[in-house]
Amino acid sequence: MAAGSVNPFNLSDSEEETERRPDGADIERSPSDGPQGQSTNPFSPQADSEPAVLLLSSTRTSPSVEGISVSTAAAAAVGGNAETRLPVDVIAAQLLRDQYILTALEFHTELLEAGRELPRLRDYFSNPGNFERQSGTPPACKEQGLGPGGALNRAGSISTLDSLDFARYSDDGNRESDEKVAVLEFELRKAKETIQALRANLTQAAECDNPSQERKNFKSSPEIQEPIRSLEKRALNFLVNEYLLKNEYKLSAITFSDENDDQDFELWDDVGLNIPKPPDLVQLYRNCGNSMLSLRETVDVAVGVEAGELAGDCISQQPMQKTETIQQTEVVEELEYQISLLNNEKQTLAEQIKKLQSEIQELKKNVSAPLSVAMEMGQSRLDSAEDRASLDNGQYLDIRRVTGQEEGKDTSANPASAPAPATPTPHHSKLKSQPPYSKEPVQLDRPNRKLSPAFQQALLSFCRMSADSRLGSEVSRIADSEESVMLMLGRCLPHIVPNVLLAKREELIPLILCTACLHPEPKERDQLLHILFNLIKRPDDEQRQMILTGCVAFARHVGPTRVEAELLPQCWEQINHKYPERRLLVAEACGALAPYLPKEIRSSLVLSMLQQMLAEDKADLVREAVVKSLGIIMAYIDDPDKYSQGFEMMLLSLGDPSERVVNATHQVFIPAFAAWTTELGNLQSLLIPSLLSRIEKLLKQGEHGLDEHKLHMFLSALQSMIPPLFAVVLQNAPFTSRAKLQGEAPTIEVTRFPRPASPLQDVATIVGSREQLALLLQLYDHQLVHEGTTGWDSLLWVVNQLLPQLIEIVGRINVTSSTCVHEFSRFFWRLCRTFGKIFTNTKVKPQFQEILRLSEENVDASDGNGILTKATVPIYATGVLTCYNQDEDRKLLVGFLEDVMTTLSLSHAPLDSLKASFVELGANPAYHELLLTVLWYGVVHTSALVRCTAARMFELLVKGVNETLVAQRVVPALITLSSDPEISVRISTIPAFGTIMETVTQKELLERVKMQLASFLEDPQYQDQHSLHMEIIKTFGRVGPNAEPRFRDEFVLPHLHKLALANNVQTAENKRIDIATQLFEAYSALSCCFISEDLMVNHFLPGLRCLRADMEHFSPEHEVILSSMIKECELKVENKGVGEAQGSMSIAASLVGEDAKTKFLSKMGQLTTSGAMLANVFQRKK
């Protein structure tokens, strides 16, 4: 080292290394370095022009080469110049580059203590990403060629340096623990800062999550409740859960927690608000009445709280509870005293208001006389009172307020917003006191000068004023009365509107409406209303609401005649507008204006407009709004002749292709139409019978193909009429006159009625109130149990006409149509739930049981069994017997299904009705245990026919049952049946075993099923069982494409090959044809699967060749297709041999760019067979 060189670092270099280098030179200097005595300072001008060695060279190969120290490198860099000082940023950069992280951290801490923070180190240690490398080599190490051993790993928790080998990078192993603690404390502090910042941001976002416009709306309309925010909801959820737990409502707390599974109720911080936990619900309830502070004097603020402070506060509050109670009592007394003071002040102010109003009356009387001193004093007092009042109070016409004749409301109830009519507001008095000023000539204060008038006029001409233009003439004329103001607005608004931004034009709506209401010229009013409807090119939802609100206010103010003459023509003009938003405005306006139109216009012009839009408009949103407006119109029509038109529009809207329109029909139109029909007395006599007759006609026409969409349309309309039908039954009952509420109303169970699709389908809404409904229900149940239905015509119609007709319709639908079965099941379920359990048990079930007639003597009678094969069975089981879920109801359902299974099996009848019942019930997991109980009854039945039926039913149930039940209940039952003495029972289990292989993933279950199927195929006793082989091949073809690949490769394909070989030597021609046909279908299905090269060569191709040999004799058309399949397979195998194909490929995978079946059919189209032969290729050989 040069004599004057000073080592600026004191790190890991040892003194021995220095002694071994007497010249002090760096051993890593490049060959281009000069002599030892020459300076190699990289910052010198010479260093810039030649490739001198870099400071703290990073050409080392491993961080373990610690002999090359930072001090020596620095000394070499200085190279004898003792006076040169290195910038601290260069030192920090080199430390970070060489991964001396702890040294850099110490350096950073010392600089902070000295008040010299370095941005490079601050940014490095404040970025957690620098310490998040899980594995591999750090970027710095990669640049230097370091191996994986130099990686800086982190622990699995927070981004820390705790995975660093401190002893390896430090010159003092004893300081390892201290340094590690320092690093962890530093990062903990950084993490806390980050958490506090995030919580503060979250609180700020929660405070600002409502748009400003919404908050203004809520402030202007206090009756409208502001929607709950997400963070408020989480905080309330936490308090509610805490209350439930404290008060031993454990089941409710568990249910509440399950319904809010996205929230951790154990930790208040999970709520996310940067505020301390509030008191519990009980404390909040007790204190809710004590806060009497004005809303204007209180604001909500977010408080940042350290985690440690919360616990301390909570602990310190407990011993001081009594003291706080005393303090709160004192606060309450103080507030009550302040309330009394405020009441006294209120009375004083009221007296002053009366005094001012009397002075106003005096001023009005003296309005024509010159102003006196006394009037000036009164006016000054009046002005001071106006300053305290609202700036726009009384200046404009309040079109939102309805007159007393329309609404019957007392406007004096709110004196602040609606003064008494006899007492004009101060502003009106002031406005009326101005005409004397305008009518009297204005006296100008002229100067005492003798200028000629011509000179004065010429001099004033230099003032740039223009009264020649339209705007200039308007500006030069000041309106001197209310009428002239309206005239001026009518002239100016058409010129103002086009120059206002589209986004702000709704601000002009009040001005346009007021002018249109008060303008004396009809032509100008028409122009203004035209401007209103064309104000915005494509109004959005909020803008349409504003325009509609204005239209309703206009209608309230001007009356039905002017609405018909002025507003409706505007709607008619827009009915075919090119923009759907404008047509949507028309559709909504027709409904909103319905209460304010003449009744003749409602049922003629408006109804025709809506009917035209419903039939012709192409926009779903427009038709949806039309349907809702039609529902409103139906509530205001009183012309009975319009019933047929309304019925046609109901059917038209139900058949609409848009789901939005159909939903609106069920939610709004049908309830309103049913209410009108009820008033006409046509609900039971005309409306419901019309729908039933259409369903019957549809079933007659659909013997060869039922239109399920129309059936759903009619049946859903019937289902929407169940609530109004029940309301008719209640309101026309013998006990209706006694239904007077006295005392507390009885309660209604939450699950008493099905959930309504809309409030209009709620029976309580139809009847009038929930209390009235509760009273009627109590009398309804009592009447059914004790007094019967004598004289109850509306209920007798349901029992004697509606139910028999419905049951007859049910018996005529196709039982194999799962859609029809489901629709009717849902209808009967809603009917029974609405009319109640007593009605279901005493009126509905007996009618079904009478028709089904399940008994021993009917087992062999064809008449008794015919009904059991129809859809009556599944609809009764799933629509009636599942309405209520108590033990006796479940036992009745189990017994019914067992009887049906036994009867159908013993009479050799089709099982479609039983299958439909299992499919419909199996869709609900709540009935899986019940169905397994029914099947176990069949498993242990003495008749082999019933056991066969049970085995086949398992196939339907396996797909929906969870694997636990399959392992515990299904597989043991199937194993039992597979060892049955009757061979037919054993064969019946094969489809269920195949379905298990297709749906279950547990290896143990799959192995058990695989062993059972293998016993069927390999046991000598089954070698000649033709029906068993047919069932197995059919099952393989069905489940093979979806089964586990290993099961398909190791089991299905090899056994199909064996069966094809055995079929070649089959002597019975009929059996050989049947097996060959089933094999062809199985191989066709499996050809689209992923097949490896070995399986292709060893099993798939040989099986196809065996099958082709069979088809050569019996079905030449099948033989042509098989030859094409074999050529495809051989071609793929050859391509794999030359490396052109990748891996193991399926036949379907080779058909690139097309669906496998499409390509396969295109191959078939190239064959030389006839069209008739190709049409029957995949049909079973008869």
mmCIF file of N, CA and C in Angstrom, residues 990 1017 1026-1040 1052 1055-1056 1058-1060 1063 1071 1074-1083 1085-1086:
data_model
loop_
_atom_site.group_PDB
_atom_site.id
_atom_site.type_symbol
_atom_site.label_atom_id
_atom_site.label_comp_id
_atom_site.label_asym_id
_atom_site.label_seq_id
_atom_site.Cartn_x
_atom_site.Cartn_y
_atom_site.Cartn_z
ATOM 1 N N ILE A 990 -74.625 -53.966 -13.195
ATOM 2 C CA ILE A 990 -73.496 -53.542 -14.046
ATOM 3 C C ILE A 990 -73.594 -52.063 -14.416
ATOM 4 N N LEU A 1017 -66.388 -60.752 -15.900
ATOM 5 C CA LEU A 1017 -65.800 -61.064 -17.194
ATOM 6 C C LEU A 1017 -64.939 -62.318 -17.179
ATOM 7 N N HIS A 1026 -74.968 -64.392 -22.327
ATOM 8 C CA HIS A 1026 -75.031 -63.427 -23.433
ATOM 9 C C HIS A 1026 -75.542 -62.062 -22.953
ATOM 10 N N SER A 1027 -76.585 -62.035 -22.158
ATOM 11 C CA SER A 1027 -77.147 -60.763 -21.681
ATOM 12 C C SER A 1027 -76.155 -60.010 -20.809
ATOM 13 N N LEU A 1028 -75.337 -60.737 -20.021
ATOM 14 C CA LEU A 1028 -74.322 -60.079 -19.184
ATOM 15 C C LEU A 1028 -73.272 -59.419 -20.059
ATOM 16 N N HIS A 1029 -72.816 -60.132 -21.109
ATOM 17 C CA HIS A 1029 -71.819 -59.545 -22.006
ATOM 18 C C HIS A 1029 -72.385 -58.335 -22.733
ATOM 19 N N MET A 1030 -73.630 -58.414 -23.139
ATOM 20 C CA MET A 1030 -74.254 -57.271 -23.799
ATOM 21 C C MET A 1030 -74.289 -56.047 -22.868
ATOM 22 N N GLU A 1031 -74.666 -56.278 -21.611
ATOM 23 C CA GLU A 1031 -74.752 -55.167 -20.654
ATOM 24 C C GLU A 1031 -73.384 -54.567 -20.380
ATOM 25 N N ILE A 1032 -72.349 -55.423 -20.290
ATOM 26 C CA ILE A 1032 -71.000 -54.914 -20.015
ATOM 27 C C ILE A 1032 -70.485 -54.098 -21.193
ATOM 28 N N ILE A 1033 -70.669 -54.593 -22.424
ATOM 29 C CA ILE A 1033 -70.189 -53.848 -23.590
ATOM 30 C C ILE A 1033 -70.926 -52.514 -23.698
ATOM 31 N N LYS A 1034 -72.225 -52.530 -23.474
ATOM 32 C CA LYS A 1034 -72.998 -51.292 -23.515
ATOM 33 C C LYS A 1034 -72.517 -50.300 -22.451
ATOM 34 N N THR A 1035 -72.225 -50.805 -21.262
ATOM 35 C CA THR A 1035 -71.729 -49.939 -20.182
ATOM 36 C C THR A 1035 -70.357 -49.390 -20.514
ATOM 37 N N PHE A 1036 -69.468 -50.222 -21.078
ATOM 38 C CA PHE A 1036 -68.137 -49.756 -21.467
ATOM 39 C C PHE A 1036 -68.239 -48.640 -22.502
ATOM 40 N N GLY A 1037 -69.124 -48.798 -23.478
ATOM 41 C CA GLY A 1037 -69.277 -47.757 -24.481
ATOM 42 C C GLY A 1037 -69.819 -46.460 -23.910
ATOM 43 N N ARG A 1038 -70.636 -46.549 -22.854
ATOM 44 C CA ARG A 1038 -71.226 -45.353 -22.258
ATOM 45 C C ARG A 1038 -70.259 -44.623 -21.342
ATOM 46 N N VAL A 1039 -69.550 -45.368 -20.494
ATOM 47 C CA VAL A 1039 -68.707 -44.716 -19.487
ATOM 48 C C VAL A 1039 -67.251 -44.632 -19.900
ATOM 49 N N GLY A 1040 -66.834 -45.380 -20.928
ATOM 50 C CA GLY A 1040 -65.423 -45.404 -21.308
ATOM 51 C C GLY A 1040 -64.831 -44.040 -21.606
ATOM 52 N N VAL A 1052 -60.816 -51.572 -19.852
ATOM 53 C CA VAL A 1052 -61.874 -51.535 -20.856
ATOM 54 C C VAL A 1052 -61.371 -52.048 -22.204
ATOM 55 N N HIS A 1055 -60.413 -55.868 -22.409
ATOM 56 C CA HIS A 1055 -61.555 -56.775 -22.327
ATOM 57 C C HIS A 1055 -62.456 -56.659 -23.546
ATOM 58 N N LEU A 1056 -62.525 -55.480 -24.145
ATOM 59 C CA LEU A 1056 -63.265 -55.370 -25.404
ATOM 60 C C LEU A 1056 -62.586 -56.193 -26.500
ATOM 61 N N LYS A 1058 -60.854 -58.941 -25.985
ATOM 62 C CA LYS A 1058 -61.164 -60.342 -25.700
ATOM 63 C C LYS A 1058 -62.588 -60.699 -26.149
ATOM 64 N N LEU A 1059 -63.524 -59.782 -25.877
ATOM 65 C CA LEU A 1059 -64.906 -60.053 -26.265
ATOM 66 C C LEU A 1059 -65.045 -60.095 -27.794
ATOM 67 N N ALA A 1060 -64.290 -59.263 -28.506
ATOM 68 C CA ALA A 1060 -64.334 -59.291 -29.971
ATOM 69 C C ALA A 1060 -63.749 -60.587 -30.510
ATOM 70 N N ASN A 1063 -66.206 -63.334 -29.938
ATOM 71 C CA ASN A 1063 -67.385 -63.243 -30.800
ATOM 72 C C ASN A 1063 -67.117 -63.809 -32.193
ATOM 73 N N LYS A 1071 -76.834 -64.060 -31.508
ATOM 74 C CA LYS A 1071 -75.980 -63.536 -30.441
ATOM 75 C C LYS A 1071 -74.763 -62.825 -31.026
ATOM 76 N N ASP A 1074 -75.783 -59.396 -32.247
ATOM 77 C CA ASP A 1074 -76.014 -58.466 -31.128
ATOM 78 C C ASP A 1074 -74.704 -57.981 -30.520
ATOM 79 N N ILE A 1075 -73.788 -58.895 -30.256
ATOM 80 C CA ILE A 1075 -72.499 -58.522 -29.662
ATOM 81 C C ILE A 1075 -71.742 -57.604 -30.610
ATOM 82 N N ALA A 1076 -71.736 -57.945 -31.914
ATOM 83 C CA ALA A 1076 -70.998 -57.131 -32.882
ATOM 84 C C ALA A 1076 -71.562 -55.715 -32.943
ATOM 85 N N THR A 1077 -72.869 -55.588 -32.905
ATOM 86 C CA THR A 1077 -73.481 -54.259 -32.947
ATOM 87 C C THR A 1077 -73.102 -53.432 -31.711
ATOM 88 N N GLN A 1078 -73.154 -54.068 -30.536
ATOM 89 C CA GLN A 1078 -72.752 -53.355 -29.315
ATOM 90 C C GLN A 1078 -71.272 -53.004 -29.350
ATOM 91 N N LEU A 1079 -70.433 -53.905 -29.856
ATOM 92 C CA LEU A 1079 -68.998 -53.608 -29.958
ATOM 93 C C LEU A 1079 -68.748 -52.445 -30.903
ATOM 94 N N PHE A 1080 -69.485 -52.394 -32.006
ATOM 95 C CA PHE A 1080 -69.302 -51.299 -32.952
ATOM 96 C C PHE A 1080 -69.615 -49.954 -32.287
ATOM 97 N N GLU A 1081 -70.702 -49.891 -31.533
ATOM 98 C CA GLU A 1081 -71.053 -48.653 -30.835
ATOM 99 C C GLU A 1081 -70.012 -48.296 -29.768
ATOM 100 N N ALA A 1082 -69.493 -49.312 -29.063
ATOM 101 C CA ALA A 1082 -68.479 -49.045 -28.037
ATOM 102 C C ALA A 1082 -67.194 -48.527 -28.670
ATOM 103 N N TYR A 1083 -66.727 -49.178 -29.746
ATOM 104 C CA TYR A 1083 -65.492 -48.733 -30.402
ATOM 105 C C TYR A 1083 -65.679 -47.353 -31.035
ATOM 106 N N ALA A 1085 -67.496 -44.926 -29.841
ATOM 107 C CA ALA A 1085 -67.384 -43.953 -28.745
ATOM 108 C C ALA A 1085 -65.954 -43.816 -28.256
ATOM 109 N N LEU A 1086 -65.242 -44.954 -28.153
ATOM 110 C CA LEU A 1086 -63.866 -44.924 -27.637
ATOM 111 C C LEU A 1086 -62.869 -44.395 -28.648
#
